[in-house]
């Protein structure tokens, strides 16, 4: 699956790089082997054969502040999404193929902040606290937000504590979090509340404040490992490099050469990664921009083959 952000479309491609479908809309996630996309206010699913199915229709927007995903249930029969009014009250909607209703109205958790959909899986329904007016630039800039859980019975929103700047919630309820953007660790929280930290970054001085941060966290198909992109260069330059760790490890190890960021982890252990040069203005080191594109990496990271030469802003995922 490839989301062409600039073209507002989702493409389905085989692993030999041949397109099998192109559908207008924005990518919302992958649920039970279906790509979920939003085409205007129409919610649709795209399966591996390229078949598009209308799931339902969302209510009209209340303001220009709506954000977050549409969180679709595992059986694709229901979905949660949010609308935000001018006072930043979050209106939580429950949709089905034949109905749509507001089931809760939640005050803003903070100034100019509302709740957005995140995911719906076997462990429950999750939202995130999302501010407006975000900005900034840098090689490791990535917007991630604090996690909250939504109770379908009581219609209550509970903020996860300690703060979980969330990357993923697994089906068993395990949360892949970050305590803060100044922390170079991943926080793996078990459903029982136990916390395990994995050091993802490498230490040392840097010439930018975020040089040893990490981005683009992806979890393996078996939910046992994760991969990130981090600075893997010698000081003082910055170069992206992938790093992997078991969820039970204490630290991540380098994966593949520098100048690549991860996109997805295939069930056979291969990694889909994209070649990206860090801008010189941000302290980027020497980098061959002619290699820019998306590649398949072997399971051990020792070899790679070109998959696609992608346009800027494309997002790749496995279906």
PDB file of C-alpha atoms in Angstrom:
ATOM      1  CA  UNK A   1       0.000   0.000   0.000  1.00  0.00           C
ATOM      2  CA  UNK A   2       1.329   3.436  -0.965  1.00  0.00           C
ATOM      3  CA  UNK A   3      -0.280   6.698   0.078  1.00  0.00           C
ATOM      4  CA  UNK A   4       0.476   9.469  -2.394  1.00  0.00           C
ATOM      5  CA  UNK A   5      -0.103  12.476  -0.158  1.00  0.00           C
ATOM      6  CA  UNK A   6       0.414  15.021  -2.907  1.00  0.00           C
ATOM      7  CA  UNK A   7      -1.957  13.222  -5.259  1.00  0.00           C
ATOM      8  CA  UNK A   8      -4.568  12.480  -2.550  1.00  0.00           C
ATOM      9  CA  UNK A   9      -4.728   8.848  -3.527  1.00  0.00           C
ATOM     10  CA  UNK A  10      -3.891   5.406  -2.211  1.00  0.00           C
ATOM     11  CA  UNK A  11      -2.147   2.952  -4.523  1.00  0.00           C
ATOM     12  CA  UNK A  12      -2.055  -0.786  -4.087  1.00  0.00           C
ATOM     13  CA  UNK A  13       1.118  -2.373  -5.451  1.00  0.00           C
ATOM     14  CA  UNK A  14       2.383  -5.940  -5.598  1.00  0.00           C
ATOM     15  CA  UNK A  15       5.816  -6.713  -4.209  1.00  0.00           C
ATOM     16  CA  UNK A  16       7.138  -6.664  -7.789  1.00  0.00           C
ATOM     17  CA  UNK A  17       6.201  -2.941  -7.856  1.00  0.00           C
ATOM     18  CA  UNK A  18       3.247  -3.366 -10.245  1.00  0.00           C
ATOM     19  CA  UNK A  19       0.224  -1.228  -9.337  1.00  0.00           C
ATOM     20  CA  UNK A  20      -3.029  -3.149  -8.975  1.00  0.00           C
ATOM     21  CA  UNK A  21      -5.323  -0.323  -7.838  1.00  0.00           C
ATOM     22  CA  UNK A  22      -5.431   3.461  -7.444  1.00  0.00           C
ATOM     23  CA  UNK A  23      -8.136   4.984  -5.261  1.00  0.00           C
ATOM     24  CA  UNK A  24      -8.780   8.641  -4.420  1.00  0.00           C
ATOM     25  CA  UNK A  25      -8.740   9.527  -0.735  1.00  0.00           C
ATOM     26  CA  UNK A  26      -6.600   9.820   2.373  1.00  0.00           C
ATOM     27  CA  UNK A  27      -5.106   6.852   4.206  1.00  0.00           C
ATOM     28  CA  UNK A  28      -6.624   6.119   7.628  1.00  0.00           C
ATOM     29  CA  UNK A  29      -4.925   2.851   8.549  1.00  0.00           C
ATOM     30  CA  UNK A  30      -4.957  -0.899   7.909  1.00  0.00           C
ATOM     31  CA  UNK A  31      -7.594  -3.018   9.638  1.00  0.00           C
ATOM     32  CA  UNK A  32      -7.848  -6.790   9.225  1.00  0.00           C
ATOM     33  CA  UNK A  33      -5.990  -6.777   5.884  1.00  0.00           C
ATOM     34  CA  UNK A  34      -8.030  -3.868   4.514  1.00  0.00           C
ATOM     35  CA  UNK A  35      -6.769  -0.373   3.787  1.00  0.00           C
ATOM     36  CA  UNK A  36      -9.148   2.191   5.295  1.00  0.00           C
ATOM     37  CA  UNK A  37      -9.421   5.472   3.408  1.00  0.00           C
ATOM     38  CA  UNK A  38     -11.529   8.591   3.536  1.00  0.00           C
ATOM     39  CA  UNK A  39     -12.715  10.079   0.233  1.00  0.00           C
ATOM     40  CA  UNK A  40     -14.302  13.360   1.217  1.00  0.00           C
ATOM     41  CA  UNK A  41     -16.803  12.243   3.860  1.00  0.00           C
ATOM     42  CA  UNK A  42     -17.134   8.723   2.413  1.00  0.00           C
ATOM     43  CA  UNK A  43     -15.374   5.979   4.400  1.00  0.00           C
ATOM     44  CA  UNK A  44     -14.125   3.114   2.223  1.00  0.00           C
ATOM     45  CA  UNK A  45     -12.084  -0.070   2.454  1.00  0.00           C
ATOM     46  CA  UNK A  46      -9.652  -1.469  -0.116  1.00  0.00           C
ATOM     47  CA  UNK A  47      -8.768  -5.166  -0.027  1.00  0.00           C
ATOM     48  CA  UNK A  48      -5.793  -7.026  -1.499  1.00  0.00           C
ATOM     49  CA  UNK A  49      -7.625  -7.768  -4.735  1.00  0.00           C
ATOM     50  CA  UNK A  50      -8.113  -4.045  -5.359  1.00  0.00           C
ATOM     51  CA  UNK A  51     -11.830  -4.103  -4.556  1.00  0.00           C
ATOM     52  CA  UNK A  52     -13.172  -0.894  -3.029  1.00  0.00           C
ATOM     53  CA  UNK A  53     -16.179  -1.052  -0.711  1.00  0.00           C
ATOM     54  CA  UNK A  54     -18.099   1.835   0.814  1.00  0.00           C
ATOM     55  CA  UNK A  55     -18.344   1.386   4.571  1.00  0.00           C
ATOM     56  CA  UNK A  56     -20.402   4.467   5.373  1.00  0.00           C
ATOM     57  CA  UNK A  57     -20.504   8.232   5.492  1.00  0.00           C
ATOM     58  CA  UNK A  58     -19.234  10.682   8.107  1.00  0.00           C
ATOM     59  CA  UNK A  59     -21.221  13.658   9.373  1.00  0.00           C
ATOM     60  CA  UNK A  60     -20.341  17.131   8.066  1.00  0.00           C
ATOM     61  CA  UNK A  61     -17.385  18.866   9.687  1.00  0.00           C
ATOM     62  CA  UNK A  62     -18.128  21.362  12.478  1.00  0.00           C
ATOM     63  CA  UNK A  63     -15.061  23.565  11.992  1.00  0.00           C
ATOM     64  CA  UNK A  64     -11.601  23.681  10.474  1.00  0.00           C
ATOM     65  CA  UNK A  65     -10.084  21.931  13.501  1.00  0.00           C
ATOM     66  CA  UNK A  66     -11.103  18.304  12.875  1.00  0.00           C
ATOM     67  CA  UNK A  67      -8.169  15.927  13.189  1.00  0.00           C
ATOM     68  CA  UNK A  68      -7.275  12.347  13.957  1.00  0.00           C
ATOM     69  CA  UNK A  69      -8.025   9.150  12.131  1.00  0.00           C
ATOM     70  CA  UNK A  70     -11.227   7.245  11.704  1.00  0.00           C
ATOM     71  CA  UNK A  71     -10.751   4.297  14.071  1.00  0.00           C
ATOM     72  CA  UNK A  72     -12.481   1.276  12.493  1.00  0.00           C
ATOM     73  CA  UNK A  73     -13.398  -1.868  14.451  1.00  0.00           C
ATOM     74  CA  UNK A  74     -11.634  -5.134  13.525  1.00  0.00           C
ATOM     75  CA  UNK A  75     -14.733  -6.494  11.733  1.00  0.00           C
ATOM     76  CA  UNK A  76     -15.201  -3.201   9.792  1.00  0.00           C
ATOM     77  CA  UNK A  77     -18.776  -2.900  11.071  1.00  0.00           C
ATOM     78  CA  UNK A  78     -18.363   0.196  13.266  1.00  0.00           C
ATOM     79  CA  UNK A  79     -16.068   3.169  13.550  1.00  0.00           C
ATOM     80  CA  UNK A  80     -15.259   6.016  15.908  1.00  0.00           C
ATOM     81  CA  UNK A  81     -14.273   9.475  14.727  1.00  0.00           C
ATOM     82  CA  UNK A  82     -14.305  12.969  16.187  1.00  0.00           C
ATOM     83  CA  UNK A  83     -15.517  16.411  15.156  1.00  0.00           C
ATOM     84  CA  UNK A  84     -14.261  19.573  16.864  1.00  0.00           C
ATOM     85  CA  UNK A  85     -16.303  22.744  17.274  1.00  0.00           C
ATOM     86  CA  UNK A  86     -15.003  26.295  17.562  1.00  0.00           C
ATOM     87  CA  UNK A  87     -14.660  25.910  21.357  1.00  0.00           C
ATOM     88  CA  UNK A  88     -12.527  22.778  20.861  1.00  0.00           C
ATOM     89  CA  UNK A  89     -15.181  20.514  22.349  1.00  0.00           C
ATOM     90  CA  UNK A  90     -14.686  17.025  20.911  1.00  0.00           C
ATOM     91  CA  UNK A  91     -17.857  15.441  19.510  1.00  0.00           C
ATOM     92  CA  UNK A  92     -17.305  11.684  19.361  1.00  0.00           C
ATOM     93  CA  UNK A  93     -19.292   9.898  16.667  1.00  0.00           C
ATOM     94  CA  UNK A  94     -20.086   6.211  16.300  1.00  0.00           C
ATOM     95  CA  UNK A  95     -20.768   5.171  12.713  1.00  0.00           C
ATOM     96  CA  UNK A  96     -22.115   2.024  11.063  1.00  0.00           C
ATOM     97  CA  UNK A  97     -23.028   1.258   7.423  1.00  0.00           C
ATOM     98  CA  UNK A  98     -26.584   2.460   8.121  1.00  0.00           C
ATOM     99  CA  UNK A  99     -26.254   5.020  10.910  1.00  0.00           C
ATOM    100  CA  UNK A 100     -24.174   7.787  12.441  1.00  0.00           C
ATOM    101  CA  UNK A 101     -24.680   9.341  15.870  1.00  0.00           C
ATOM    102  CA  UNK A 102     -22.873  11.549  18.342  1.00  0.00           C
ATOM    103  CA  UNK A 103     -22.341   9.499  21.491  1.00  0.00           C
ATOM    104  CA  UNK A 104     -20.271  11.909  23.591  1.00  0.00           C
ATOM    105  CA  UNK A 105     -19.188  15.544  23.797  1.00  0.00           C
ATOM    106  CA  UNK A 106     -15.903  15.974  25.665  1.00  0.00           C
ATOM    107  CA  UNK A 107     -14.430  19.326  26.788  1.00  0.00           C
ATOM    108  CA  UNK A 108     -11.006  20.271  25.448  1.00  0.00           C
ATOM    109  CA  UNK A 109      -8.234  18.556  27.463  1.00  0.00           C
ATOM    110  CA  UNK A 110      -6.086  21.685  27.107  1.00  0.00           C
ATOM    111  CA  UNK A 111      -6.142  25.024  25.326  1.00  0.00           C
ATOM    112  CA  UNK A 112      -6.544  24.720  21.535  1.00  0.00           C
ATOM    113  CA  UNK A 113      -6.491  20.930  21.890  1.00  0.00           C
ATOM    114  CA  UNK A 114      -9.054  18.250  21.113  1.00  0.00           C
ATOM    115  CA  UNK A 115      -9.257  14.478  20.852  1.00  0.00           C
ATOM    116  CA  UNK A 116      -8.764  12.583  17.597  1.00  0.00           C
ATOM    117  CA  UNK A 117      -9.278   8.962  16.655  1.00  0.00           C
ATOM    118  CA  UNK A 118      -6.249   6.652  16.864  1.00  0.00           C
ATOM    119  CA  UNK A 119      -7.123   2.946  16.688  1.00  0.00           C
ATOM    120  CA  UNK A 120      -9.753   0.333  17.523  1.00  0.00           C
ATOM    121  CA  UNK A 121      -8.561  -3.206  18.126  1.00  0.00           C
ATOM    122  CA  UNK A 122      -9.234  -6.222  20.326  1.00  0.00           C
ATOM    123  CA  UNK A 123      -8.044  -4.324  23.418  1.00  0.00           C
ATOM    124  CA  UNK A 124     -10.367  -1.345  22.957  1.00  0.00           C
ATOM    125  CA  UNK A 125     -10.864   2.072  21.370  1.00  0.00           C
ATOM    126  CA  UNK A 126      -8.137   4.702  21.601  1.00  0.00           C
ATOM    127  CA  UNK A 127      -7.958   8.442  20.990  1.00  0.00           C
ATOM    128  CA  UNK A 128      -5.119  10.957  21.124  1.00  0.00           C
ATOM    129  CA  UNK A 129      -4.911  14.523  22.418  1.00  0.00           C
ATOM    130  CA  UNK A 130      -4.079  16.674  19.410  1.00  0.00           C
ATOM    131  CA  UNK A 131      -3.205  20.394  19.456  1.00  0.00           C
ATOM    132  CA  UNK A 132      -3.641  22.803  16.563  1.00  0.00           C
ATOM    133  CA  UNK A 133      -1.137  25.224  15.066  1.00  0.00           C
ATOM    134  CA  UNK A 134       1.775  22.801  15.062  1.00  0.00           C
ATOM    135  CA  UNK A 135       4.979  23.852  13.328  1.00  0.00           C
ATOM    136  CA  UNK A 136       8.710  23.313  13.363  1.00  0.00           C
ATOM    137  CA  UNK A 137      11.353  21.699  11.222  1.00  0.00           C
ATOM    138  CA  UNK A 138      14.226  19.295  11.623  1.00  0.00           C
ATOM    139  CA  UNK A 139      15.457  15.898  10.508  1.00  0.00           C
ATOM    140  CA  UNK A 140      13.724  14.040  13.318  1.00  0.00           C
ATOM    141  CA  UNK A 141      10.522  16.075  13.546  1.00  0.00           C
ATOM    142  CA  UNK A 142       7.463  13.829  13.758  1.00  0.00           C
ATOM    143  CA  UNK A 143       4.070  14.560  15.252  1.00  0.00           C
ATOM    144  CA  UNK A 144       2.953  12.036  17.847  1.00  0.00           C
ATOM    145  CA  UNK A 145       0.357  12.661  20.552  1.00  0.00           C
ATOM    146  CA  UNK A 146      -0.676  11.565  24.045  1.00  0.00           C
ATOM    147  CA  UNK A 147      -2.891   8.492  24.237  1.00  0.00           C
ATOM    148  CA  UNK A 148      -6.343   8.223  25.810  1.00  0.00           C
ATOM    149  CA  UNK A 149      -8.781   5.327  26.006  1.00  0.00           C
ATOM    150  CA  UNK A 150     -12.484   5.591  25.148  1.00  0.00           C
ATOM    151  CA  UNK A 151     -15.025   3.356  26.900  1.00  0.00           C
ATOM    152  CA  UNK A 152     -17.801   2.348  24.497  1.00  0.00           C
ATOM    153  CA  UNK A 153     -20.172   1.574  27.379  1.00  0.00           C
ATOM    154  CA  UNK A 154     -19.737   4.613  29.622  1.00  0.00           C
ATOM    155  CA  UNK A 155     -18.633   6.945  26.803  1.00  0.00           C
ATOM    156  CA  UNK A 156     -15.858   8.221  29.080  1.00  0.00           C
ATOM    157  CA  UNK A 157     -12.400   9.310  27.935  1.00  0.00           C
ATOM    158  CA  UNK A 158      -9.488   8.367  30.194  1.00  0.00           C
ATOM    159  CA  UNK A 159      -6.028   9.784  29.580  1.00  0.00           C
ATOM    160  CA  UNK A 160      -3.343   7.105  29.812  1.00  0.00           C
ATOM    161  CA  UNK A 161      -0.955   7.720  32.706  1.00  0.00           C
ATOM    162  CA  UNK A 162       1.985   8.155  32.828  1.00  0.00           C
ATOM    163  CA  UNK A 163       1.821  10.124  29.578  1.00  0.00           C
ATOM    164  CA  UNK A 164       2.097   7.843  26.554  1.00  0.00           C
ATOM    165  CA  UNK A 165       3.168   9.676  23.412  1.00  0.00           C
ATOM    166  CA  UNK A 166       1.939   6.786  21.325  1.00  0.00           C
ATOM    167  CA  UNK A 167       3.327   4.947  18.308  1.00  0.00           C
ATOM    168  CA  UNK A 168       1.217   1.779  18.484  1.00  0.00           C
ATOM    169  CA  UNK A 169      -1.243  -0.160  20.613  1.00  0.00           C
ATOM    170  CA  UNK A 170      -1.085  -3.908  19.995  1.00  0.00           C
ATOM    171  CA  UNK A 171      -4.103  -6.212  20.001  1.00  0.00           C
ATOM    172  CA  UNK A 172      -3.311  -7.455  23.508  1.00  0.00           C
ATOM    173  CA  UNK A 173      -3.202  -3.890  24.838  1.00  0.00           C
ATOM    174  CA  UNK A 174       0.594  -3.482  24.869  1.00  0.00           C
ATOM    175  CA  UNK A 175       1.416   0.194  24.316  1.00  0.00           C
ATOM    176  CA  UNK A 176       4.482   1.419  22.426  1.00  0.00           C
ATOM    177  CA  UNK A 177       5.098   4.863  23.920  1.00  0.00           C
ATOM    178  CA  UNK A 178       7.533   7.663  24.482  1.00  0.00           C
ATOM    179  CA  UNK A 179       7.577   9.616  27.757  1.00  0.00           C
ATOM    180  CA  UNK A 180       8.857  12.801  26.091  1.00  0.00           C
ATOM    181  CA  UNK A 181      10.641  13.895  22.939  1.00  0.00           C
ATOM    182  CA  UNK A 182      13.765  14.546  24.998  1.00  0.00           C
ATOM    183  CA  UNK A 183      13.839  10.857  25.944  1.00  0.00           C
ATOM    184  CA  UNK A 184      15.730   8.550  23.603  1.00  0.00           C
ATOM    185  CA  UNK A 185      13.933   5.470  24.902  1.00  0.00           C
ATOM    186  CA  UNK A 186      10.882   3.511  23.847  1.00  0.00           C
ATOM    187  CA  UNK A 187       8.474   2.712  26.666  1.00  0.00           C
ATOM    188  CA  UNK A 188       6.861  -0.738  26.211  1.00  0.00           C
ATOM    189  CA  UNK A 189       3.863  -1.053  28.563  1.00  0.00           C
ATOM    190  CA  UNK A 190       2.241  -4.421  29.132  1.00  0.00           C
ATOM    191  CA  UNK A 191      -1.537  -4.787  29.630  1.00  0.00           C
ATOM    192  CA  UNK A 192      -0.776  -5.517  33.303  1.00  0.00           C
ATOM    193  CA  UNK A 193       0.864  -2.112  33.674  1.00  0.00           C
ATOM    194  CA  UNK A 194       4.498  -3.215  33.700  1.00  0.00           C
ATOM    195  CA  UNK A 195       6.939  -0.928  31.885  1.00  0.00           C
ATOM    196  CA  UNK A 196      10.081  -1.861  29.979  1.00  0.00           C
ATOM    197  CA  UNK A 197      12.436   0.707  28.449  1.00  0.00           C
ATOM    198  CA  UNK A 198      14.498   0.224  25.288  1.00  0.00           C
ATOM    199  CA  UNK A 199      17.293   2.699  24.500  1.00  0.00           C
ATOM    200  CA  UNK A 200      16.782   3.565  20.833  1.00  0.00           C
ATOM    201  CA  UNK A 201      19.293   6.383  20.305  1.00  0.00           C
ATOM    202  CA  UNK A 202      23.068   6.504  20.405  1.00  0.00           C
ATOM    203  CA  UNK A 203      24.826   8.937  22.740  1.00  0.00           C
ATOM    204  CA  UNK A 204      27.253  11.738  22.170  1.00  0.00           C
ATOM    205  CA  UNK A 205      27.313  15.466  21.439  1.00  0.00           C
ATOM    206  CA  UNK A 206      25.402  16.869  18.479  1.00  0.00           C
ATOM    207  CA  UNK A 207      25.052  20.102  16.546  1.00  0.00           C
ATOM    208  CA  UNK A 208      21.246  20.166  16.626  1.00  0.00           C
ATOM    209  CA  UNK A 209      18.890  19.647  19.537  1.00  0.00           C
ATOM    210  CA  UNK A 210      17.198  16.630  17.981  1.00  0.00           C
ATOM    211  CA  UNK A 211      20.207  14.934  16.393  1.00  0.00           C
ATOM    212  CA  UNK A 212      19.860  11.830  18.534  1.00  0.00           C
ATOM    213  CA  UNK A 213      16.112  11.537  18.454  1.00  0.00           C
ATOM    214  CA  UNK A 214      14.262   8.794  16.596  1.00  0.00           C
ATOM    215  CA  UNK A 215      11.296   8.612  14.222  1.00  0.00           C
ATOM    216  CA  UNK A 216       9.135   6.208  12.200  1.00  0.00           C
ATOM    217  CA  UNK A 217       8.590   3.433  14.710  1.00  0.00           C
ATOM    218  CA  UNK A 218       7.282   0.214  13.113  1.00  0.00           C
ATOM    219  CA  UNK A 219       6.361  -3.046  14.846  1.00  0.00           C
ATOM    220  CA  UNK A 220       7.086  -6.431  13.261  1.00  0.00           C
ATOM    221  CA  UNK A 221       4.253  -8.618  11.988  1.00  0.00           C
ATOM    222  CA  UNK A 222       4.694 -11.003  14.947  1.00  0.00           C
ATOM    223  CA  UNK A 223       4.571  -8.073  17.430  1.00  0.00           C
ATOM    224  CA  UNK A 224       7.929  -9.094  18.927  1.00  0.00           C
ATOM    225  CA  UNK A 225      10.313  -6.473  17.500  1.00  0.00           C
ATOM    226  CA  UNK A 226      10.354  -2.839  16.514  1.00  0.00           C
ATOM    227  CA  UNK A 227      12.391  -0.717  14.163  1.00  0.00           C
ATOM    228  CA  UNK A 228      13.073   3.024  14.178  1.00  0.00           C
ATOM    229  CA  UNK A 229      15.068   5.610  12.270  1.00  0.00           C
ATOM    230  CA  UNK A 230      17.766   7.422  14.237  1.00  0.00           C
ATOM    231  CA  UNK A 231      21.008   9.313  13.740  1.00  0.00           C
ATOM    232  CA  UNK A 232      23.627   6.679  12.940  1.00  0.00           C
ATOM    233  CA  UNK A 233      26.530   8.896  11.866  1.00  0.00           C
ATOM    234  CA  UNK A 234      29.747   9.873  13.576  1.00  0.00           C
ATOM    235  CA  UNK A 235      29.751  13.299  15.220  1.00  0.00           C
ATOM    236  CA  UNK A 236      29.212  16.028  14.233  1.00  0.00           C
ATOM    237  CA  UNK A 237      27.235  15.074  11.081  1.00  0.00           C
ATOM    238  CA  UNK A 238      23.708  13.656  10.953  1.00  0.00           C
ATOM    239  CA  UNK A 239      22.701  10.678   8.850  1.00  0.00           C
ATOM    240  CA  UNK A 240      19.601   8.558   9.212  1.00  0.00           C
ATOM    241  CA  UNK A 241      20.017   4.893  10.046  1.00  0.00           C
ATOM    242  CA  UNK A 242      17.548   2.170  10.957  1.00  0.00           C
ATOM    243  CA  UNK A 243      17.820   0.393  14.307  1.00  0.00           C
ATOM    244  CA  UNK A 244      16.008  -2.716  15.572  1.00  0.00           C
ATOM    245  CA  UNK A 245      15.247  -4.210  18.975  1.00  0.00           C
ATOM    246  CA  UNK A 246      13.229  -7.003  20.515  1.00  0.00           C
ATOM    247  CA  UNK A 247      10.424  -5.700  22.716  1.00  0.00           C
ATOM    248  CA  UNK A 248      12.236  -7.352  25.637  1.00  0.00           C
ATOM    249  CA  UNK A 249      15.650  -5.821  24.822  1.00  0.00           C
ATOM    250  CA  UNK A 250      17.345  -2.987  26.671  1.00  0.00           C
ATOM    251  CA  UNK A 251      18.892  -1.336  23.595  1.00  0.00           C
ATOM    252  CA  UNK A 252      18.512  -1.215  19.808  1.00  0.00           C
ATOM    253  CA  UNK A 253      21.179  -2.227  17.298  1.00  0.00           C
ATOM    254  CA  UNK A 254      21.937  -0.732  13.882  1.00  0.00           C
ATOM    255  CA  UNK A 255      20.172  -2.226  10.853  1.00  0.00           C
ATOM    256  CA  UNK A 256      21.478  -1.624   7.333  1.00  0.00           C
ATOM    257  CA  UNK A 257      23.581   1.312   6.091  1.00  0.00           C
ATOM    258  CA  UNK A 258      23.088   4.990   6.890  1.00  0.00           C
ATOM    259  CA  UNK A 259      20.633   7.285   5.066  1.00  0.00           C
ATOM    260  CA  UNK A 260      17.597   4.964   5.274  1.00  0.00           C
ATOM    261  CA  UNK A 261      14.387   5.210   7.312  1.00  0.00           C
ATOM    262  CA  UNK A 262      11.921   2.330   7.925  1.00  0.00           C
ATOM    263  CA  UNK A 263       8.422   2.172   6.422  1.00  0.00           C
ATOM    264  CA  UNK A 264       7.073  -1.305   7.165  1.00  0.00           C
ATOM    265  CA  UNK A 265       8.025  -4.774   8.309  1.00  0.00           C
ATOM    266  CA  UNK A 266       6.937  -7.663   6.080  1.00  0.00           C
ATOM    267  CA  UNK A 267       5.765 -11.019   7.546  1.00  0.00           C
ATOM    268  CA  UNK A 268       8.831 -12.794   6.102  1.00  0.00           C
ATOM    269  CA  UNK A 269      11.142 -10.538   8.142  1.00  0.00           C
ATOM    270  CA  UNK A 270      12.142  -8.172   5.352  1.00  0.00           C
ATOM    271  CA  UNK A 271      11.972  -4.433   5.972  1.00  0.00           C
ATOM    272  CA  UNK A 272      10.691  -1.778   3.583  1.00  0.00           C
ATOM    273  CA  UNK A 273      12.889   1.297   3.960  1.00  0.00           C
ATOM    274  CA  UNK A 274      13.318   4.624   2.176  1.00  0.00           C
ATOM    275  CA  UNK A 275      16.584   6.364   1.304  1.00  0.00           C
ATOM    276  CA  UNK A 276      16.531   9.961   2.584  1.00  0.00           C
ATOM    277  CA  UNK A 277      19.347  12.511   2.862  1.00  0.00           C
ATOM    278  CA  UNK A 278      19.338  14.803   5.900  1.00  0.00           C
ATOM    279  CA  UNK A 279      19.484  18.434   4.761  1.00  0.00           C
ATOM    280  CA  UNK A 280      22.877  20.107   5.051  1.00  0.00           C
ATOM    281  CA  UNK A 281      21.195  23.021   6.857  1.00  0.00           C
ATOM    282  CA  UNK A 282      20.289  20.572   9.627  1.00  0.00           C
ATOM    283  CA  UNK A 283      23.821  19.213   9.860  1.00  0.00           C
ATOM    284  CA  UNK A 284      23.419  16.415   7.319  1.00  0.00           C
ATOM    285  CA  UNK A 285      26.504  14.477   6.304  1.00  0.00           C
ATOM    286  CA  UNK A 286      27.564  13.429   2.795  1.00  0.00           C
ATOM    287  CA  UNK A 287      24.729  11.558   1.101  1.00  0.00           C
ATOM    288  CA  UNK A 288      23.987  10.265  -2.415  1.00  0.00           C
ATOM    289  CA  UNK A 289      20.552  11.691  -3.283  1.00  0.00           C
ATOM    290  CA  UNK A 290      20.461   9.664  -6.509  1.00  0.00           C
ATOM    291  CA  UNK A 291      19.659   6.636  -4.333  1.00  0.00           C
ATOM    292  CA  UNK A 292      16.432   8.221  -3.064  1.00  0.00           C
ATOM    293  CA  UNK A 293      13.639   5.679  -3.295  1.00  0.00           C
ATOM    294  CA  UNK A 294      12.051   2.820  -1.376  1.00  0.00           C
ATOM    295  CA  UNK A 295      13.819  -0.531  -0.998  1.00  0.00           C
ATOM    296  CA  UNK A 296      13.331  -4.055   0.304  1.00  0.00           C
ATOM    297  CA  UNK A 297      15.929  -4.966   2.925  1.00  0.00           C
ATOM    298  CA  UNK A 298      16.798  -8.559   3.757  1.00  0.00           C
ATOM    299  CA  UNK A 299      15.820  -9.725   7.250  1.00  0.00           C
ATOM    300  CA  UNK A 300      19.372  -9.171   8.514  1.00  0.00           C
ATOM    301  CA  UNK A 301      19.758  -5.788   6.800  1.00  0.00           C
ATOM    302  CA  UNK A 302      22.767  -6.910   4.778  1.00  0.00           C
ATOM    303  CA  UNK A 303      21.264  -6.453   1.294  1.00  0.00           C
ATOM    304  CA  UNK A 304      18.587  -4.395  -0.436  1.00  0.00           C
ATOM    305  CA  UNK A 305      16.760  -4.143  -3.754  1.00  0.00           C
ATOM    306  CA  UNK A 306      14.895  -1.159  -5.197  1.00  0.00           C
ATOM    307  CA  UNK A 307      11.105  -1.254  -4.868  1.00  0.00           C
ATOM    308  CA  UNK A 308       9.877   2.172  -6.028  1.00  0.00           C
ATOM    309  CA  UNK A 309      11.156   5.599  -6.919  1.00  0.00           C
ATOM    310  CA  UNK A 310       8.555   7.494  -4.936  1.00  0.00           C
ATOM    311  CA  UNK A 311       7.370  11.089  -5.034  1.00  0.00           C
ATOM    312  CA  UNK A 312       8.110  13.270  -2.032  1.00  0.00           C
ATOM    313  CA  UNK A 313       5.658  12.720   0.827  1.00  0.00           C
ATOM    314  CA  UNK A 314       4.598   9.175  -0.107  1.00  0.00           C
ATOM    315  CA  UNK A 315       3.816   6.752   2.735  1.00  0.00           C
ATOM    316  CA  UNK A 316       4.382   2.996   2.366  1.00  0.00           C
ATOM    317  CA  UNK A 317       2.711   0.241   4.391  1.00  0.00           C
ATOM    318  CA  UNK A 318       2.129  -3.506   4.129  1.00  0.00           C
ATOM    319  CA  UNK A 319      -1.312  -4.965   3.504  1.00  0.00           C
TER     320      UNK A 319
END
